[in-house]
PDB file of N, CA and C in Angstrom:
ATOM      1  N   MET A  11      48.010 -27.391 -26.860  1.00 59.00           N
ATOM      2  CA  MET A  11      47.579 -28.730 -26.675  1.00 59.00           C
ATOM      3  C   MET A  11      47.788 -29.944 -27.600  1.00 59.00           C
ATOM      4  N   ASN A  12      47.815 -30.791 -27.771  1.00 61.00           N
ATOM      5  CA  ASN A  12      48.126 -32.138 -28.511  1.00 61.00           C
ATOM      6  C   ASN A  12      46.604 -31.890 -29.626  1.00 61.00           C
ATOM      7  N   ASN A  13      46.783 -32.374 -30.560  1.00 71.00           N
ATOM      8  CA  ASN A  13      45.479 -32.768 -31.220  1.00 71.00           C
ATOM      9  C   ASN A  13      45.654 -33.991 -32.231  1.00 71.00           C
ATOM     10  N   ASP A  14      46.035 -35.248 -31.519  1.00 81.00           N
ATOM     11  CA  ASP A  14      46.712 -35.814 -32.692  1.00 81.00           C
ATOM     12  C   ASP A  14      45.324 -36.869 -32.461  1.00 81.00           C
ATOM     13  N   TYR A  15      44.221 -36.628 -32.711  1.00 83.00           N
ATOM     14  CA  TYR A  15      42.710 -37.613 -32.600  1.00 83.00           C
ATOM     15  C   TYR A  15      41.736 -36.497 -33.879  1.00 83.00           C
ATOM     16  N   THR A  16      41.450 -37.531 -34.233  1.00 86.00           N
ATOM     17  CA  THR A  16      40.266 -36.902 -35.566  1.00 86.00           C
ATOM     18  C   THR A  16      39.503 -36.212 -34.799  1.00 86.00           C
ATOM     19  N   PRO A  17      39.462 -35.062 -35.970  1.00 84.00           N
ATOM     20  CA  PRO A  17      38.458 -33.673 -35.331  1.00 84.00           C
ATOM     21  C   PRO A  17      37.262 -34.426 -35.291  1.00 84.00           C
ATOM     22  N   GLY A  18      36.253 -33.703 -34.752  1.00 86.00           N
ATOM     23  CA  GLY A  18      34.941 -33.901 -34.609  1.00 86.00           C
ATOM     24  C   GLY A  18      33.989 -33.340 -35.608  1.00 86.00           C
ATOM     25  N   PRO A  19      32.783 -33.288 -35.403  1.00 89.00           N
ATOM     26  CA  PRO A  19      32.302 -33.918 -34.578  1.00 89.00           C
ATOM     27  C   PRO A  19      32.475 -35.270 -34.973  1.00 89.00           C
ATOM     28  N   TRP A  20      31.988 -36.314 -34.110  1.00 92.00           N
ATOM     29  CA  TRP A  20      31.494 -37.669 -34.288  1.00 92.00           C
ATOM     30  C   TRP A  20      30.148 -38.197 -33.920  1.00 92.00           C
ATOM     31  N   HIS A  21      29.632 -39.258 -34.681  1.00 90.00           N
ATOM     32  CA  HIS A  21      28.687 -40.056 -34.768  1.00 90.00           C
ATOM     33  C   HIS A  21      28.197 -41.094 -34.047  1.00 90.00           C
ATOM     34  N   ALA A  22      27.493 -41.480 -33.443  1.00 90.00           N
ATOM     35  CA  ALA A  22      27.195 -43.003 -33.161  1.00 90.00           C
ATOM     36  C   ALA A  22      26.076 -43.532 -34.326  1.00 90.00           C
ATOM     37  N   VAL A  23      26.617 -44.748 -34.948  1.00 88.00           N
ATOM     38  CA  VAL A  23      25.887 -44.865 -36.099  1.00 88.00           C
ATOM     39  C   VAL A  23      25.525 -46.435 -35.890  1.00 88.00           C
ATOM     40  N   ARG A  24      24.495 -46.986 -35.730  1.00 84.00           N
ATOM     41  CA  ARG A  24      23.902 -48.042 -35.181  1.00 84.00           C
ATOM     42  C   ARG A  24      23.567 -49.312 -36.524  1.00 84.00           C
ATOM     43  N   ASP A  25      24.620 -50.458 -36.749  1.00 78.00           N
ATOM     44  CA  ASP A  25      24.850 -51.268 -37.809  1.00 78.00           C
ATOM     45  C   ASP A  25      23.330 -52.133 -37.879  1.00 78.00           C
ATOM     46  N   ASP A  26      23.223 -52.429 -39.276  1.00 72.00           N
ATOM     47  CA  ASP A  26      22.227 -53.310 -39.645  1.00 72.00           C
ATOM     48  C   ASP A  26      21.587 -54.202 -38.711  1.00 72.00           C
ATOM     49  N   ASP A  27      22.219 -54.932 -37.816  1.00 69.00           N
ATOM     50  CA  ASP A  27      21.781 -56.219 -36.748  1.00 69.00           C
ATOM     51  C   ASP A  27      21.507 -55.481 -35.722  1.00 69.00           C
ATOM     52  N   GLN A  28      21.890 -54.130 -35.345  1.00 69.00           N
ATOM     53  CA  GLN A  28      21.095 -53.285 -34.372  1.00 69.00           C
ATOM     54  C   GLN A  28      21.881 -53.676 -32.852  1.00 69.00           C
ATOM     55  N   GLN A  29      23.203 -54.833 -33.180  1.00 74.00           N
ATOM     56  CA  GLN A  29      24.035 -55.172 -32.080  1.00 74.00           C
ATOM     57  C   GLN A  29      25.029 -54.149 -31.826  1.00 74.00           C
ATOM     58  N   VAL A  30      25.286 -53.591 -32.897  1.00 84.00           N
ATOM     59  CA  VAL A  30      26.737 -52.598 -32.563  1.00 84.00           C
ATOM     60  C   VAL A  30      26.612 -51.498 -33.233  1.00 84.00           C
ATOM     61  N   ILE A  31      27.084 -50.354 -32.377  1.00 89.00           N
ATOM     62  CA  ILE A  31      27.234 -49.140 -32.699  1.00 89.00           C
ATOM     63  C   ILE A  31      28.717 -48.289 -32.919  1.00 89.00           C
ATOM     64  N   ASP A  32      28.683 -48.067 -34.010  1.00 89.00           N
ATOM     65  CA  ASP A  32      30.051 -47.490 -34.573  1.00 89.00           C
ATOM     66  C   ASP A  32      30.454 -45.678 -34.067  1.00 89.00           C
ATOM     67  N   ILE A  33      31.462 -45.706 -33.724  1.00 91.00           N
ATOM     68  CA  ILE A  33      31.838 -44.184 -33.491  1.00 91.00           C
ATOM     69  C   ILE A  33      32.577 -43.817 -34.772  1.00 91.00           C
ATOM     70  N   THR A  34      31.866 -42.723 -35.652  1.00 89.00           N
ATOM     71  CA  THR A  34      32.395 -42.180 -36.497  1.00 89.00           C
ATOM     72  C   THR A  34      32.886 -40.839 -36.667  1.00 89.00           C
ATOM     73  N   PRO A  35      33.527 -40.266 -37.473  1.00 89.00           N
ATOM     74  CA  PRO A  35      34.093 -39.068 -37.905  1.00 89.00           C
ATOM     75  C   PRO A  35      33.107 -38.252 -38.625  1.00 89.00           C
ATOM     76  N   HIS A  36      32.203 -39.155 -39.461  1.00 81.00           N
ATOM     77  CA  HIS A  36      31.162 -38.843 -40.923  1.00 81.00           C
ATOM     78  C   HIS A  36      30.261 -39.771 -40.552  1.00 81.00           C
ATOM     79  N   LEU A  37      29.330 -39.278 -41.479  1.00 73.00           N
ATOM     80  CA  LEU A  37      27.983 -39.875 -41.398  1.00 73.00           C
ATOM     81  C   LEU A  37      28.048 -41.332 -42.383  1.00 73.00           C
ATOM     82  N   PRO A  38      27.654 -42.495 -42.676  1.00 76.00           N
ATOM     83  CA  PRO A  38      27.553 -43.391 -43.571  1.00 76.00           C
ATOM     84  C   PRO A  38      27.123 -42.740 -45.091  1.00 76.00           C
ATOM     85  N   ASP A  39      27.675 -43.097 -45.955  1.00 77.00           N
ATOM     86  CA  ASP A  39      27.711 -42.390 -47.172  1.00 77.00           C
ATOM     87  C   ASP A  39      26.584 -42.982 -48.049  1.00 77.00           C
ATOM     88  N   GLU A  40      25.909 -43.013 -49.051  1.00 79.00           N
ATOM     89  CA  GLU A  40      25.216 -43.270 -49.858  1.00 79.00           C
ATOM     90  C   GLU A  40      24.608 -44.500 -50.297  1.00 79.00           C
ATOM     91  N   ASN A  41      25.461 -45.151 -49.807  1.00 81.00           N
ATOM     92  CA  ASN A  41      25.780 -46.989 -50.249  1.00 81.00           C
ATOM     93  C   ASN A  41      25.672 -47.605 -48.350  1.00 81.00           C
ATOM     94  N   GLY A  42      25.279 -46.860 -47.826  1.00 76.00           N
ATOM     95  CA  GLY A  42      25.151 -46.900 -46.257  1.00 76.00           C
ATOM     96  C   GLY A  42      26.924 -47.617 -45.435  1.00 76.00           C
ATOM     97  N   GLU A  43      27.944 -46.980 -46.256  1.00 77.00           N
ATOM     98  CA  GLU A  43      29.201 -47.841 -45.815  1.00 77.00           C
ATOM     99  C   GLU A  43      29.952 -46.326 -44.879  1.00 77.00           C
ATOM    100  N   LEU A  44      30.411 -46.816 -43.723  1.00 73.00           N
ATOM    101  CA  LEU A  44      31.580 -45.857 -43.231  1.00 73.00           C
ATOM    102  C   LEU A  44      32.978 -45.826 -43.812  1.00 73.00           C
ATOM    103  N   GLU A  45      33.440 -44.432 -44.095  1.00 78.00           N
ATOM    104  CA  GLU A  45      34.510 -44.115 -44.133  1.00 78.00           C
ATOM    105  C   GLU A  45      35.768 -44.383 -43.293  1.00 78.00           C
ATOM    106  N   LYS A  46      35.454 -44.471 -42.008  1.00 86.00           N
ATOM    107  CA  LYS A  46      36.552 -44.844 -40.610  1.00 86.00           C
ATOM    108  C   LYS A  46      35.519 -44.788 -39.627  1.00 86.00           C
ATOM    109  N   THR A  47      36.240 -45.688 -38.849  1.00 88.00           N
ATOM    110  CA  THR A  47      35.224 -46.086 -37.496  1.00 88.00           C
ATOM    111  C   THR A  47      36.651 -45.838 -36.363  1.00 88.00           C
ATOM    112  N   ILE A  48      36.193 -44.715 -35.171  1.00 90.00           N
ATOM    113  CA  ILE A  48      36.861 -44.626 -34.344  1.00 90.00           C
ATOM    114  C   ILE A  48      37.150 -45.775 -33.255  1.00 90.00           C
ATOM    115  N   ALA A  49      35.865 -46.047 -33.115  1.00 92.00           N
ATOM    116  CA  ALA A  49      35.726 -46.897 -32.154  1.00 92.00           C
ATOM    117  C   ALA A  49      33.867 -47.941 -32.388  1.00 92.00           C
ATOM    118  N   THR A  50      34.108 -48.743 -31.557  1.00 91.00           N
ATOM    119  CA  THR A  50      33.063 -49.625 -31.862  1.00 91.00           C
ATOM    120  C   THR A  50      32.357 -50.460 -30.499  1.00 91.00           C
ATOM    121  N   VAL A  51      31.239 -50.052 -30.347  1.00 92.00           N
ATOM    122  CA  VAL A  51      30.279 -50.304 -28.534  1.00 92.00           C
ATOM    123  C   VAL A  51      29.603 -51.554 -29.331  1.00 92.00           C
ATOM    124  N   TRP A  52      29.659 -52.741 -28.873  1.00 88.00           N
ATOM    125  CA  TRP A  52      29.101 -54.069 -28.425  1.00 88.00           C
ATOM    126  C   TRP A  52      28.013 -54.067 -27.707  1.00 88.00           C
ATOM    127  N   GLY A  53      27.465 -54.706 -28.003  1.00 81.00           N
ATOM    128  CA  GLY A  53      25.813 -54.883 -27.025  1.00 81.00           C
ATOM    129  C   GLY A  53      24.974 -56.152 -27.369  1.00 81.00           C
ATOM    130  N   ASN A  54      25.669 -57.185 -27.298  1.00 76.00           N
ATOM    131  CA  ASN A  54      24.305 -58.593 -28.118  1.00 76.00           C
ATOM    132  C   ASN A  54      23.189 -58.856 -27.257  1.00 76.00           C
ATOM    133  N   ARG A  55      22.648 -57.891 -26.616  1.00 79.00           N
ATOM    134  CA  ARG A  55      22.043 -58.521 -24.966  1.00 79.00           C
ATOM    135  C   ARG A  55      20.792 -57.526 -24.975  1.00 79.00           C
ATOM    136  N   PRO A  56      19.665 -57.587 -25.263  1.00 78.00           N
ATOM    137  CA  PRO A  56      18.735 -56.425 -24.736  1.00 78.00           C
ATOM    138  C   PRO A  56      18.708 -55.584 -23.416  1.00 78.00           C
ATOM    139  N   SER A  57      18.959 -56.557 -22.219  1.00 81.00           N
ATOM    140  CA  SER A  57      19.264 -55.434 -21.413  1.00 81.00           C
ATOM    141  C   SER A  57      20.381 -54.614 -21.625  1.00 81.00           C
ATOM    142  N   LEU A  58      20.932 -54.851 -22.257  1.00 81.00           N
ATOM    143  CA  LEU A  58      22.378 -53.736 -22.448  1.00 81.00           C
ATOM    144  C   LEU A  58      21.974 -52.413 -23.164  1.00 81.00           C
ATOM    145  N   LYS A  59      21.328 -52.426 -24.092  1.00 81.00           N
ATOM    146  CA  LYS A  59      21.366 -51.808 -24.967  1.00 81.00           C
ATOM    147  C   LYS A  59      20.968 -50.305 -24.990  1.00 81.00           C
ATOM    148  N   ALA A  60      20.464 -50.210 -23.460  1.00 84.00           N
ATOM    149  CA  ALA A  60      20.576 -48.514 -22.601  1.00 84.00           C
ATOM    150  C   ALA A  60      22.357 -48.286 -22.601  1.00 84.00           C
ATOM    151  N   THR A  61      22.758 -49.218 -21.427  1.00 87.00           N
ATOM    152  CA  THR A  61      23.871 -48.925 -21.396  1.00 87.00           C
ATOM    153  C   THR A  61      25.053 -48.739 -23.012  1.00 87.00           C
ATOM    154  N   VAL A  62      25.246 -49.699 -23.591  1.00 88.00           N
ATOM    155  CA  VAL A  62      25.337 -49.366 -24.868  1.00 88.00           C
ATOM    156  C   VAL A  62      25.720 -47.972 -25.869  1.00 88.00           C
ATOM    157  N   GLU A  63      24.046 -47.732 -25.771  1.00 89.00           N
ATOM    158  CA  GLU A  63      23.458 -46.569 -26.528  1.00 89.00           C
ATOM    159  C   GLU A  63      24.146 -45.310 -25.435  1.00 89.00           C
ATOM    160  N   GLY A  64      24.433 -45.577 -23.957  1.00 91.00           N
ATOM    161  CA  GLY A  64      24.759 -44.555 -23.269  1.00 91.00           C
ATOM    162  C   GLY A  64      26.505 -44.293 -23.695  1.00 91.00           C
ATOM    163  N   ASP A  65      26.944 -45.257 -23.687  1.00 92.00           N
ATOM    164  CA  ASP A  65      28.701 -45.337 -24.009  1.00 92.00           C
ATOM    165  C   ASP A  65      29.043 -44.707 -25.314  1.00 92.00           C
ATOM    166  N   ALA A  66      27.833 -45.079 -26.380  1.00 93.00           N
ATOM    167  CA  ALA A  66      28.700 -44.903 -27.380  1.00 93.00           C
ATOM    168  C   ALA A  66      28.160 -42.933 -27.671  1.00 93.00           C
ATOM    169  N   ARG A  67      26.914 -42.293 -27.063  1.00 93.00           N
ATOM    170  CA  ARG A  67      26.531 -41.430 -26.915  1.00 93.00           C
ATOM    171  C   ARG A  67      27.639 -40.389 -26.075  1.00 93.00           C
ATOM    172  N   LEU A  68      28.430 -40.886 -25.029  1.00 93.00           N
ATOM    173  CA  LEU A  68      29.786 -40.271 -24.669  1.00 93.00           C
ATOM    174  C   LEU A  68      30.923 -40.053 -25.137  1.00 93.00           C
ATOM    175  N   ILE A  69      31.248 -41.636 -25.957  1.00 94.00           N
ATOM    176  CA  ILE A  69      32.435 -41.356 -27.259  1.00 94.00           C
ATOM    177  C   ILE A  69      31.912 -40.839 -27.829  1.00 94.00           C
ATOM    178  N   ALA A  70      31.199 -40.375 -28.549  1.00 94.00           N
ATOM    179  CA  ALA A  70      30.612 -39.435 -29.711  1.00 94.00           C
ATOM    180  C   ALA A  70      31.032 -38.182 -29.376  1.00 94.00           C
ATOM    181  N   ALA A  71      30.390 -37.681 -27.835  1.00 94.00           N
ATOM    182  CA  ALA A  71      30.897 -36.457 -27.717  1.00 94.00           C
ATOM    183  C   ALA A  71      31.745 -35.829 -27.024  1.00 94.00           C
ATOM    184  N   ALA A  72      32.989 -36.821 -27.111  1.00 93.00           N
ATOM    185  CA  ALA A  72      34.300 -36.754 -26.470  1.00 93.00           C
ATOM    186  C   ALA A  72      34.944 -35.159 -27.073  1.00 93.00           C
ATOM    187  N   PRO A  73      34.948 -35.168 -28.045  1.00 93.00           N
ATOM    188  CA  PRO A  73      35.547 -34.127 -29.364  1.00 93.00           C
ATOM    189  C   PRO A  73      34.834 -32.491 -28.227  1.00 93.00           C
ATOM    190  N   GLU A  74      33.835 -32.846 -28.628  1.00 93.00           N
ATOM    191  CA  GLU A  74      33.248 -31.767 -28.235  1.00 93.00           C
ATOM    192  C   GLU A  74      33.383 -31.449 -26.564  1.00 93.00           C
ATOM    193  N   LEU A  75      33.338 -32.324 -25.851  1.00 93.00           N
ATOM    194  CA  LEU A  75      33.555 -32.112 -24.560  1.00 93.00           C
ATOM    195  C   LEU A  75      34.594 -31.662 -24.139  1.00 93.00           C
ATOM    196  N   LEU A  76      35.736 -32.029 -24.559  1.00 93.00           N
ATOM    197  CA  LEU A  76      37.376 -31.837 -24.608  1.00 93.00           C
ATOM    198  C   LEU A  76      37.181 -30.408 -24.980  1.00 93.00           C
ATOM    199  N   ARG A  77      36.367 -30.142 -25.858  1.00 92.00           N
ATOM    200  CA  ARG A  77      36.402 -28.238 -26.531  1.00 92.00           C
ATOM    201  C   ARG A  77      36.261 -27.740 -25.535  1.00 92.00           C
ATOM    202  N   GLY A  78      35.327 -27.918 -25.101  1.00 93.00           N
ATOM    203  CA  GLY A  78      34.650 -27.247 -23.425  1.00 93.00           C
ATOM    204  C   GLY A  78      34.945 -27.099 -22.506  1.00 93.00           C
ATOM    205  N   LEU A  79      36.081 -28.371 -22.356  1.00 92.00           N
ATOM    206  CA  LEU A  79      36.496 -27.807 -20.633  1.00 92.00           C
ATOM    207  C   LEU A  79      37.692 -27.066 -21.188  1.00 92.00           C
ATOM    208  N   VAL A  80      38.474 -27.470 -22.371  1.00 91.00           N
ATOM    209  CA  VAL A  80      39.712 -25.768 -22.588  1.00 91.00           C
ATOM    210  C   VAL A  80      38.650 -25.072 -22.840  1.00 91.00           C
ATOM    211  N   MET A  81      37.953 -24.617 -23.751  1.00 91.00           N
ATOM    212  CA  MET A  81      37.512 -23.456 -23.459  1.00 91.00           C
ATOM    213  C   MET A  81      36.687 -23.241 -22.005  1.00 91.00           C
ATOM    214  N   MET A  82      36.187 -23.478 -20.981  1.00 89.00           N
ATOM    215  CA  MET A  82      36.219 -23.218 -19.577  1.00 89.00           C
ATOM    216  C   MET A  82      37.396 -22.875 -18.718  1.00 89.00           C
ATOM    217  N   LEU A  83      38.181 -23.910 -18.815  1.00 88.00           N
ATOM    218  CA  LEU A  83      39.611 -23.584 -18.215  1.00 88.00           C
ATOM    219  C   LEU A  83      40.186 -22.661 -18.296  1.00 88.00           C
ATOM    220  N   GLY A  84      40.245 -22.275 -19.494  1.00 86.00           N
ATOM    221  CA  GLY A  84      40.745 -21.405 -20.083  1.00 86.00           C
ATOM    222  C   GLY A  84      40.272 -20.038 -19.835  1.00 86.00           C
ATOM    223  N   PHE A  85      38.891 -19.505 -19.547  1.00 87.00           N
ATOM    224  CA  PHE A  85      38.166 -19.071 -19.144  1.00 87.00           C
ATOM    225  C   PHE A  85      38.474 -18.528 -17.658  1.00 87.00           C
ATOM    226  N   PHE A  86      38.077 -19.665 -16.890  1.00 84.00           N
ATOM    227  CA  PHE A  86      38.310 -19.313 -15.358  1.00 84.00           C
ATOM    228  C   PHE A  86      39.953 -19.335 -14.872  1.00 84.00           C
ATOM    229  N   GLU A  87      40.687 -19.950 -15.718  1.00 80.00           N
ATOM    230  CA  GLU A  87      42.145 -19.857 -15.326  1.00 80.00           C
ATOM    231  C   GLU A  87      42.500 -18.026 -14.821  1.00 80.00           C
ATOM    232  N   GLY A  88      43.377 -18.028 -13.585  1.00 78.00           N
ATOM    233  CA  GLY A  88      43.717 -16.898 -13.253  1.00 78.00           C
ATOM    234  C   GLY A  88      42.283 -15.525 -12.732  1.00 78.00           C
ATOM    235  N   LYS A  89      41.100 -16.319 -12.383  1.00 79.00           N
ATOM    236  CA  LYS A  89      40.078 -15.708 -12.079  1.00 79.00           C
ATOM    237  C   LYS A  89      40.040 -16.157 -10.696  1.00 79.00           C
ATOM    238  N   VAL A  90      39.411 -15.485  -9.805  1.00 75.00           N
ATOM    239  CA  VAL A  90      39.322 -15.624  -8.176  1.00 75.00           C
ATOM    240  C   VAL A  90      38.300 -16.971  -8.162  1.00 75.00           C
ATOM    241  N   LEU A  91      38.343 -17.432  -7.339  1.00 74.00           N
ATOM    242  CA  LEU A  91      37.345 -18.791  -6.961  1.00 74.00           C
ATOM    243  C   LEU A  91      36.925 -18.542  -6.025  1.00 74.00           C
ATOM    244  N   GLU A  92      35.695 -18.785  -5.330  1.00 75.00           N
ATOM    245  CA  GLU A  92      35.470 -18.643  -4.159  1.00 75.00           C
ATOM    246  C   GLU A  92      34.686 -20.401  -4.091  1.00 75.00           C
ATOM    247  N   GLY A  93      35.299 -20.822  -2.753  1.00 78.00           N
ATOM    248  CA  GLY A  93      35.447 -21.914  -2.392  1.00 78.00           C
ATOM    249  C   GLY A  93      35.986 -23.007  -2.835  1.00 78.00           C
ATOM    250  N   GLU A  94      35.941 -23.771  -1.897  1.00 82.00           N
ATOM    251  CA  GLU A  94      36.930 -25.208  -2.298  1.00 82.00           C
ATOM    252  C   GLU A  94      35.798 -26.235  -3.631  1.00 82.00           C
ATOM    253  N   ALA A  95      35.105 -25.372  -4.122  1.00 81.00           N
ATOM    254  CA  ALA A  95      33.961 -26.389  -4.911  1.00 81.00           C
ATOM    255  C   ALA A  95      34.392 -25.955  -6.451  1.00 81.00           C
ATOM    256  N   GLY A  96      34.830 -24.869  -6.442  1.00 81.00           N
ATOM    257  CA  GLY A  96      35.382 -23.964  -7.723  1.00 81.00           C
ATOM    258  C   GLY A  96      36.688 -24.786  -7.770  1.00 81.00           C
ATOM    259  N   TRP A  97      37.508 -25.204  -7.089  1.00 83.00           N
ATOM    260  CA  TRP A  97      39.102 -25.388  -7.448  1.00 83.00           C
ATOM    261  C   TRP A  97      38.811 -26.399  -7.638  1.00 83.00           C
ATOM    262  N   ASP A  98      37.988 -27.821  -7.089  1.00 88.00           N
ATOM    263  CA  ASP A  98      37.661 -28.647  -7.412  1.00 88.00           C
ATOM    264  C   ASP A  98      37.284 -29.195  -8.555  1.00 88.00           C
ATOM    265  N   CYS A  99      36.374 -27.956  -9.136  1.00 87.00           N
ATOM    266  CA  CYS A  99      36.206 -28.194 -10.589  1.00 87.00           C
ATOM    267  C   CYS A  99      36.903 -28.020 -11.939  1.00 87.00           C
ATOM    268  N   MET A 100      38.075 -26.834 -11.193  1.00 87.00           N
ATOM    269  CA  MET A 100      39.193 -26.687 -11.758  1.00 87.00           C
ATOM    270  C   MET A 100      40.138 -27.771 -12.084  1.00 87.00           C
ATOM    271  N   THR A 101      40.306 -28.464 -10.904  1.00 89.00           N
ATOM    272  CA  THR A 101      41.362 -29.574 -10.720  1.00 89.00           C
ATOM    273  C   THR A 101      40.933 -30.799 -11.791  1.00 89.00           C
ATOM    274  N   ALA A 102      39.289 -30.994 -11.515  1.00 91.00           N
ATOM    275  CA  ALA A 102      38.823 -31.845 -12.122  1.00 91.00           C
ATOM    276  C   ALA A 102      38.698 -31.917 -14.042  1.00 91.00           C
ATOM    277  N   ALA A 103      38.473 -30.736 -14.169  1.00 90.00           N
ATOM    278  CA  ALA A 103      38.557 -30.664 -15.710  1.00 90.00           C
ATOM    279  C   ALA A 103      40.194 -30.714 -15.951  1.00 90.00           C
ATOM    280  N   ARG A 104      41.190 -30.194 -15.575  1.00 90.00           N
ATOM    281  CA  ARG A 104      42.562 -30.246 -16.036  1.00 90.00           C
ATOM    282  C   ARG A 104      42.871 -31.651 -16.084  1.00 90.00           C
ATOM    283  N   GLN A 105      42.270 -32.222 -14.656  1.00 93.00           N
ATOM    284  CA  GLN A 105      42.671 -34.087 -15.068  1.00 93.00           C
ATOM    285  C   GLN A 105      42.082 -34.427 -16.289  1.00 93.00           C
ATOM    286  N   ALA A 106      40.981 -33.877 -17.076  1.00 92.00           N
ATOM    287  CA  ALA A 106      40.204 -34.676 -17.780  1.00 92.00           C
ATOM    288  C   ALA A 106      40.648 -33.956 -19.370  1.00 92.00           C
ATOM    289  N   ILE A 107      41.849 -33.273 -19.148  1.00 91.00           N
ATOM    290  CA  ILE A 107      42.401 -32.483 -20.223  1.00 91.00           C
ATOM    291  C   ILE A 107      43.069 -33.393 -20.389  1.00 91.00           C
ATOM    292  N   GLU A 108      44.184 -33.753 -19.257  1.00 91.00           N
ATOM    293  CA  GLU A 108      45.337 -34.002 -19.731  1.00 91.00           C
ATOM    294  C   GLU A 108      45.021 -35.760 -19.651  1.00 91.00           C
ATOM    295  N   LYS A 109      44.044 -36.288 -19.349  1.00 91.00           N
ATOM    296  CA  LYS A 109      44.175 -37.562 -19.523  1.00 91.00           C
ATOM    297  C   LYS A 109      43.431 -37.283 -20.894  1.00 91.00           C
ATOM    298  N   ALA A 110      42.758 -36.940 -21.734  1.00 90.00           N
ATOM    299  CA  ALA A 110      42.373 -36.868 -22.982  1.00 90.00           C
ATOM    300  C   ALA A 110      43.550 -36.712 -24.006  1.00 90.00           C
ATOM    301  N   THR A 111      44.602 -35.826 -23.763  1.00 88.00           N
ATOM    302  CA  THR A 111      45.119 -35.368 -24.548  1.00 88.00           C
ATOM    303  C   THR A 111      46.690 -35.578 -24.274  1.00 88.00           C
ATOM    304  N   GLY A 112      47.342 -36.309 -23.066  1.00 86.00           N
ATOM    305  CA  GLY A 112      48.158 -36.920 -22.686  1.00 86.00           C
ATOM    306  C   GLY A 112      49.440 -35.950 -22.504  1.00 86.00           C
ATOM    307  N   GLN A 113      48.789 -34.853 -22.320  1.00 87.00           N
ATOM    308  CA  GLN A 113      49.925 -33.983 -21.864  1.00 87.00           C
ATOM    309  C   GLN A 113      49.419 -32.844 -21.029  1.00 87.00           C
ATOM    310  N   GLU A 114      50.201 -32.874 -20.283  1.00 87.00           N
ATOM    311  CA  GLU A 114      50.009 -31.592 -19.070  1.00 87.00           C
ATOM    312  C   GLU A 114      49.393 -30.296 -19.817  1.00 87.00           C
ATOM    313  N   TRP A 115      48.733 -29.648 -18.409  1.00 81.00           N
ATOM    314  CA  TRP A 115      47.692 -28.584 -18.980  1.00 81.00           C
ATOM    315  C   TRP A 115      48.620 -27.182 -18.305  1.00 81.00           C
ATOM    316  N   LYS A 116      48.356 -26.517 -19.733  1.00 79.00           N
ATOM    317  CA  LYS A 116      49.208 -25.263 -19.759  1.00 79.00           C
ATOM    318  C   LYS A 116      48.279 -24.474 -20.371  1.00 79.00           C
ATOM    319  N   SER A 117      48.103 -23.280 -19.410  1.00 67.00           N
ATOM    320  CA  SER A 117      46.978 -22.313 -20.075  1.00 67.00           C
ATOM    321  C   SER A 117      48.193 -21.283 -20.828  1.00 67.00           C
TER     322      SER A 117
END
């Protein structure tokens, strides 16, 4: 699997003016500075606060979500799955892994 991304865990850190959430692999240092920002989620209207926070949490969880999907797919690969729902789950997991890594899934 391609690991050309910043390893997790990632953190969602709201800035001082409360309008921006930075996604970072490190918590702010003692001066409140971030070493690196992976992504920034903007939302300057109060009506967007919940959506912006949800988006930031989802982005920050990406490394753990990818790791969990890879582990799950590795565990279930080659096992007998009953019903269409099991195969649909496996297909969705493969597609998500391929989207995140930019590579075809190979067990």
